[in-house]
């Protein structure tokens, strides 16, 4: 039998529940199932449903869409979600992932003012990773910038490749905000890249999370490399749709992001069979014209006064231990916003 011309990796394409803001966690499950995503990543934030394992399991069963990853509550807005102790938050995120069948917990590096947590973070993550089959994939962040000022808000560093972790998450919007070379960062992560947050950006100081293909980041190039190297983690669409004028427009953006990802997450099965598609040789065309990328987006953390998009810090809090309804509503009751390559054999010495 002839070898297939195109090879598609085992990586699944998931929708972050943060991508539907200002809609709810429950709505993200509905949209992911309707559009044909392979699963969801749950952003644990102030929506009570996102904190409730039983409610999440009911949503997953009802929509027949698996939960592939859990994003631990690492934002300023989630300071009081699942305890105020950061290690307790990670323990609860791991327990949620294990109970929901998710393979990955996404975690941010500590804020610099969390001194003890930051001091023990690298060794603590290794210790927790040794206790479970769930991957703790530490995500690259960025310096906070406002005008000509820069604040290094994360420790040990916003560039997580400077430290020793078993697994990494690459977020292309964060790389854009950091004005870092995303592909060089992926090179440094090498076979420890376990998870991808796919979103675009234009180098703004504001974390943009644009639909892939609407900015300057190497979204297509990264996906094509993942296909060529047999990436076995998850690719998660984590975009900001809060400027959408309607539910239909939001859904169109998320459909476009999924189509872009599936188009480029493929490679020729052999070097002579075909040339891998590229964004320059094979441009992606949406069903309807995409709006121009906005230079705005969420305000910088120092002056945040509006609800953030995915992974954008701001100040707020939420009560702990809220439970979800028997069948969670598709509308959120809270006006606030939430925002691998193969498993390595090497062990930390």
Coordinates of C-alpha atoms in Angstrom, one line a residue, residues 204-349:
X204 CA 1.9 45.1 21.1
X205 CA 2.6 45.7 24.8
X206 CA -0.9 44.4 25.3
X207 CA -1.4 40.7 25.2
X208 CA -3.5 40.5 22.0
X209 CA -4.5 36.8 21.5
X210 CA -5.5 37.4 17.9
X211 CA -7.0 34.8 15.6
X212 CA -4.1 32.8 14.0
X213 CA -3.1 34.4 10.7
X214 CA -4.2 37.9 11.7
X215 CA -0.8 39.0 13.2
X216 CA 2.9 38.6 12.6
X217 CA 3.6 35.5 14.7
X218 CA 4.8 32.2 13.0
X219 CA 1.6 30.3 13.6
X220 CA 1.7 28.4 10.4
X221 CA 5.4 27.7 10.6
X222 CA 5.0 26.3 14.1
X223 CA 2.1 24.0 13.2
X224 CA 4.0 22.7 10.2
X225 CA 7.0 21.9 12.4
X226 CA 4.8 20.1 14.9
X227 CA 3.4 17.9 12.1
X228 CA 6.9 17.1 10.8
X229 CA 8.2 16.2 14.2
X230 CA 5.3 14.0 15.4
X231 CA 4.1 16.3 18.2
X232 CA 1.9 14.3 20.6
X233 CA 0.6 17.1 22.9
X234 CA -2.4 19.4 22.4
X235 CA -2.8 22.6 20.3
X236 CA -5.2 24.9 22.1
X237 CA -6.9 27.9 20.5
X238 CA -6.7 30.6 23.1
X239 CA -7.9 33.8 21.4
X240 CA -9.7 37.0 22.4
X241 CA -13.2 37.3 21.0
X242 CA -14.6 39.9 23.4
X243 CA -14.8 42.5 20.6
X244 CA -17.1 40.3 18.6
X245 CA -20.4 42.1 17.9
X246 CA -22.5 39.0 18.1
X247 CA -22.4 35.3 19.0
X248 CA -22.3 34.5 15.3
X249 CA -19.2 36.7 14.8
X250 CA -17.5 35.0 17.7
X251 CA -18.3 31.6 16.4
X252 CA -17.0 32.5 13.0
X253 CA -13.7 33.6 14.5
X254 CA -13.4 30.3 16.4
X255 CA -14.3 28.4 13.2
X256 CA -11.6 30.3 11.3
X257 CA -9.0 29.6 14.0
X258 CA -9.8 25.9 13.8
X259 CA -9.7 25.7 10.0
X260 CA -6.3 27.5 10.0
X261 CA -4.9 25.1 12.6
X262 CA -6.1 22.0 10.8
X263 CA -4.8 23.3 7.5
X264 CA -1.3 23.8 8.7
X265 CA -1.1 20.9 11.2
X266 CA -0.1 18.5 8.5
X267 CA 3.1 17.6 6.7
X268 CA 4.2 15.5 3.7
X269 CA 4.9 11.9 4.7
X270 CA 8.3 12.1 3.0
X271 CA 10.5 14.9 1.8
X272 CA 9.9 14.0 -1.9
X273 CA 6.1 13.6 -1.7
X274 CA 5.3 17.3 -1.4
X275 CA 6.4 20.6 0.1
X276 CA 4.7 21.5 3.4
X277 CA 2.1 24.2 3.1
X278 CA 3.3 27.7 4.2
X279 CA 1.4 30.8 4.9
X280 CA 3.1 32.6 2.0
X281 CA 2.6 29.8 -0.6
X282 CA -0.9 28.8 0.5
X283 CA -2.6 31.7 2.2
X284 CA -5.6 30.9 4.4
X285 CA -8.9 32.5 3.3
X286 CA -11.7 32.7 5.7
X287 CA -15.3 32.2 4.6
X288 CA -15.9 35.8 5.3
X289 CA -13.4 38.7 5.3
X290 CA -11.6 38.9 8.6
X291 CA -11.7 42.2 10.4
X292 CA -8.3 44.0 10.6
X293 CA -6.3 43.3 13.7
X294 CA -7.0 45.8 16.4
X295 CA -4.1 47.6 18.0
X296 CA -6.0 47.7 21.2
X297 CA -6.9 44.7 23.3
X298 CA -6.7 44.5 27.0
X299 CA -5.0 47.4 28.8
X300 CA -1.6 46.8 30.4
X301 CA -1.7 45.3 33.9
X302 CA -0.7 48.5 35.6
X303 CA -3.8 50.3 34.5
X304 CA -6.3 47.6 33.9
X305 CA -9.8 48.7 34.4
X306 CA -11.8 46.5 32.0
X307 CA -12.3 42.7 32.0
X308 CA -9.3 41.0 30.4
X309 CA -9.0 38.5 27.6
X310 CA -7.2 35.2 27.9
X311 CA -4.1 35.3 30.2
X312 CA -4.4 39.1 30.9
X313 CA -3.8 39.9 34.6
X314 CA -6.0 42.3 36.5
X315 CA -7.2 42.7 40.1
X316 CA -10.2 40.9 41.5
X317 CA -11.2 37.9 43.6
X318 CA -13.8 35.2 43.8
X319 CA -15.3 33.0 46.4
X320 CA -14.0 29.5 46.8
X321 CA -15.9 26.2 46.6
X322 CA -18.8 27.4 44.5
X323 CA -20.7 24.5 42.9
X324 CA -22.3 24.3 39.5
X325 CA -26.0 23.6 38.7
X326 CA -27.3 20.2 37.6
X327 CA -27.0 21.2 34.0
X328 CA -25.0 24.5 33.8
X329 CA -26.5 27.3 31.9
X330 CA -24.9 28.6 28.7
X331 CA -24.9 32.1 30.1
X332 CA -22.5 33.1 32.8
X333 CA -23.8 34.8 35.9
X334 CA -20.6 36.7 36.4
X335 CA -19.7 39.8 34.4
X336 CA -16.0 39.3 35.0
X337 CA -13.6 37.8 32.6
X338 CA -11.1 34.9 32.9
X339 CA -8.6 36.4 31.7
X340 CA 4.5 17.4 23.3
X341 CA 6.9 16.6 21.7
X342 CA 7.3 13.1 23.0
X343 CA 7.7 12.7 26.8
X344 CA 11.4 13.1 27.6
X345 CA 13.3 10.3 29.2
X346 CA 15.7 12.6 31.0
X347 CA 15.1 13.3 34.6
X348 CA 16.2 16.1 36.8
X349 CA 19.4 15.3 38.6

